[in-house]
């Protein structure tokens, strides 16, 4: 019954989209947003249908800074978040990825869009995803400060677009074929590369032939490879290659003294360059802290670090995990989050050097009455637009409330950050988490409570001072009791843990 209903809704949405009946489309979206499906698969399809409706309405918006542009992204992501998304056909999942990528592209989030296009292509051989990926790569190339990097993005786009134009009749239906044939700039780009391909390749050899620094030790080499494969270097080339040439955090600011704001003098310019360096350094430190946590033998083997050997803690029977690698992950999360705070200050100081106002990443974009500042509206910088939309998914000002943010997971991130900064975040075992919910009312079981009391008594005896011989005996008893408790803590690594 539910699948029949969602299929009828899909057909109705297609009809309204083809007819461009915007008022009817708005009313229909309001209707299906209130659908209550028990099936996660049907919810995933329903969110996709709603996203398509909002995508059409977004075409009529006057600016890419209009908050309604984010609605399509929100619903495409909600579709992916559903467990039932994996039950959809490859074709349909590929369309969700492609449409999300198109929406991200319209928000200036080019690198994120390329990743979604890659997911679409890997899921199903979707020619529209191929063409859109090539288009996004070209747009990236036109926006880069380093012209040599720009050429490598063009070299990445060239074979994709060449394939599209050479096989367009076989790949596209009549409606899409017309759009491809109207993409004159893309065809001109392919023709230019066809004519000058050899000389371009001589001046810009294959990216694998470019020199990079592998690292001086095995540990450094492993760390660099991990960063490359997870696209974590502050280097646009890392978006298209895992070669060592991309294993450098090279992105920086050009001279900002007279770029756009004549009020920025020498002192302010140096301060901004220093501020950007601080952000880069903090990001790099957070990146390594996270890597150290997951790559350390303590994290991989789930054992306590020697620094905790003589740390006496009360076992509260909520199966909370205290380990050094977990604390490192918490520190990394806090550092990464605070990079956005610093970025907001840097941006604000550039736009208004004389102001001392307090800003957040979420409010730096707005002037009076929460209207986006004129400077941003007039800017053609896609990365400023991308940062704005990213700010709608990073909640750093609780006074705004979670309704300000587009991504449905933003509240979860904000809650985690708030607990880390102010209230404390406890990681507990998933299988035994239910015990902690009722622990304040009754102890989990009498035997466990008895062992807990005995451990506490023995710890007090140790702290009170006893002979070395008695210390050894007492420590063995504590160890035996803890081993009994640890037998109940059999679960997998962090993905199986919950936070409170």
CSV table of N, CA and C in Angstrom, one decimal, residues 133 170 177 267:
chain,number,residue,atom,x,y,z
A,133,UNK,N,29.9,16.2,-13.8
A,133,UNK,CA,31.2,16.2,-13.2
A,133,UNK,C,32.2,17.0,-14.0
A,170,UNK,N,24.1,8.2,-28.4
A,170,UNK,CA,23.8,6.9,-27.7
A,170,UNK,C,23.5,7.0,-26.2
A,177,UNK,N,19.6,15.5,-24.8
A,177,UNK,CA,20.5,15.7,-25.9
A,177,UNK,C,20.5,17.1,-26.3
A,267,UNK,N,49.0,46.7,8.3
A,267,UNK,CA,48.9,46.0,9.6
A,267,UNK,C,47.8,45.0,9.6
